[in-house]
Amino acid sequence: FADSMSTTYALAKGITAAAMSLAAVPVYLWGRRLVPPAAALLAAALTLLLPAFFFSEILMTEAVFLPTFLLAVFAIAYMLERPTLLAQLAALGAIALAVSVRVQGIVLLLVIPTAVLIKLLFEVRAGATRAELGAWLRRLWPTAALLVGGTVLYVFYKLVVSSAPLSSGLGPYSSLAQAHYPFGSTARWSVKHLAELGLAVGLVPMSSLIVLLWLGLRGAPTTSSERAFLSVVPAALLWVLVETGAFAATTTPALPSVPG
């Protein structure tokens, strides 16, 4: 759409950088539910300073996946905090948007039940009664119905209607469904990625998250927004680390051992 390829490439890089910068928007909106506006704005600004933003000058789908992924985890947290029908539909829509950008976003479907279990634990530690927990879980029935119903319909369509393997829905990544994922290698690479997380997002945020999780488990006073945050973030970290660890275990050759 420009007169020269160099101009087109420069414009494309600008669009990519702008798209990746949108990651600050869900961070700010989420922060407004947890901290004062000034602190939320600071968190959004610090997001733009992450080392990962070096990739913003490269034409990669990750530039769009980052803001859509953050939007999805924020929507899941809001859904857990206020499980209205609209909030649940918005969360599932945000997940669908992330998956449409990169199919790896399908891991968000595992984040939901994991975050629900973690939030139940935090609610118990916060002193919630069995009746309150039951009422909260019952309000999540639309999400459970859509997830289960969607899975059944997908399996029926692939196996019965189109006679295609279930992995065909992964598109160019369908071959990964047939790969062997050694448990030991997957766990080792997941731990390695976890060790690098402090360098990727900063040691202070990682340390703060650990402290907040410890305080929440100890039953320290927390708000519903804080408990939702502390439920979704570890759940997302867990499954993203497992996903990346499994992928690395099948695509990265084992490092040779160094003789003693």
Coordinates of N, CA and C in Angstrom, one line a residue, residues 119 158 225:
K119 N -8.9 -19.8 43.3 CA -9.7 -18.8 44.0 C -10.6 -19.5 45.1
K158 N -15.5 -32.9 14.2 CA -14.3 -33.4 13.6 C -14.4 -34.9 13.3
S225 N -11.1 -8.5 44.2 CA -10.3 -8.2 43.0 C -8.9 -8.8 43.2

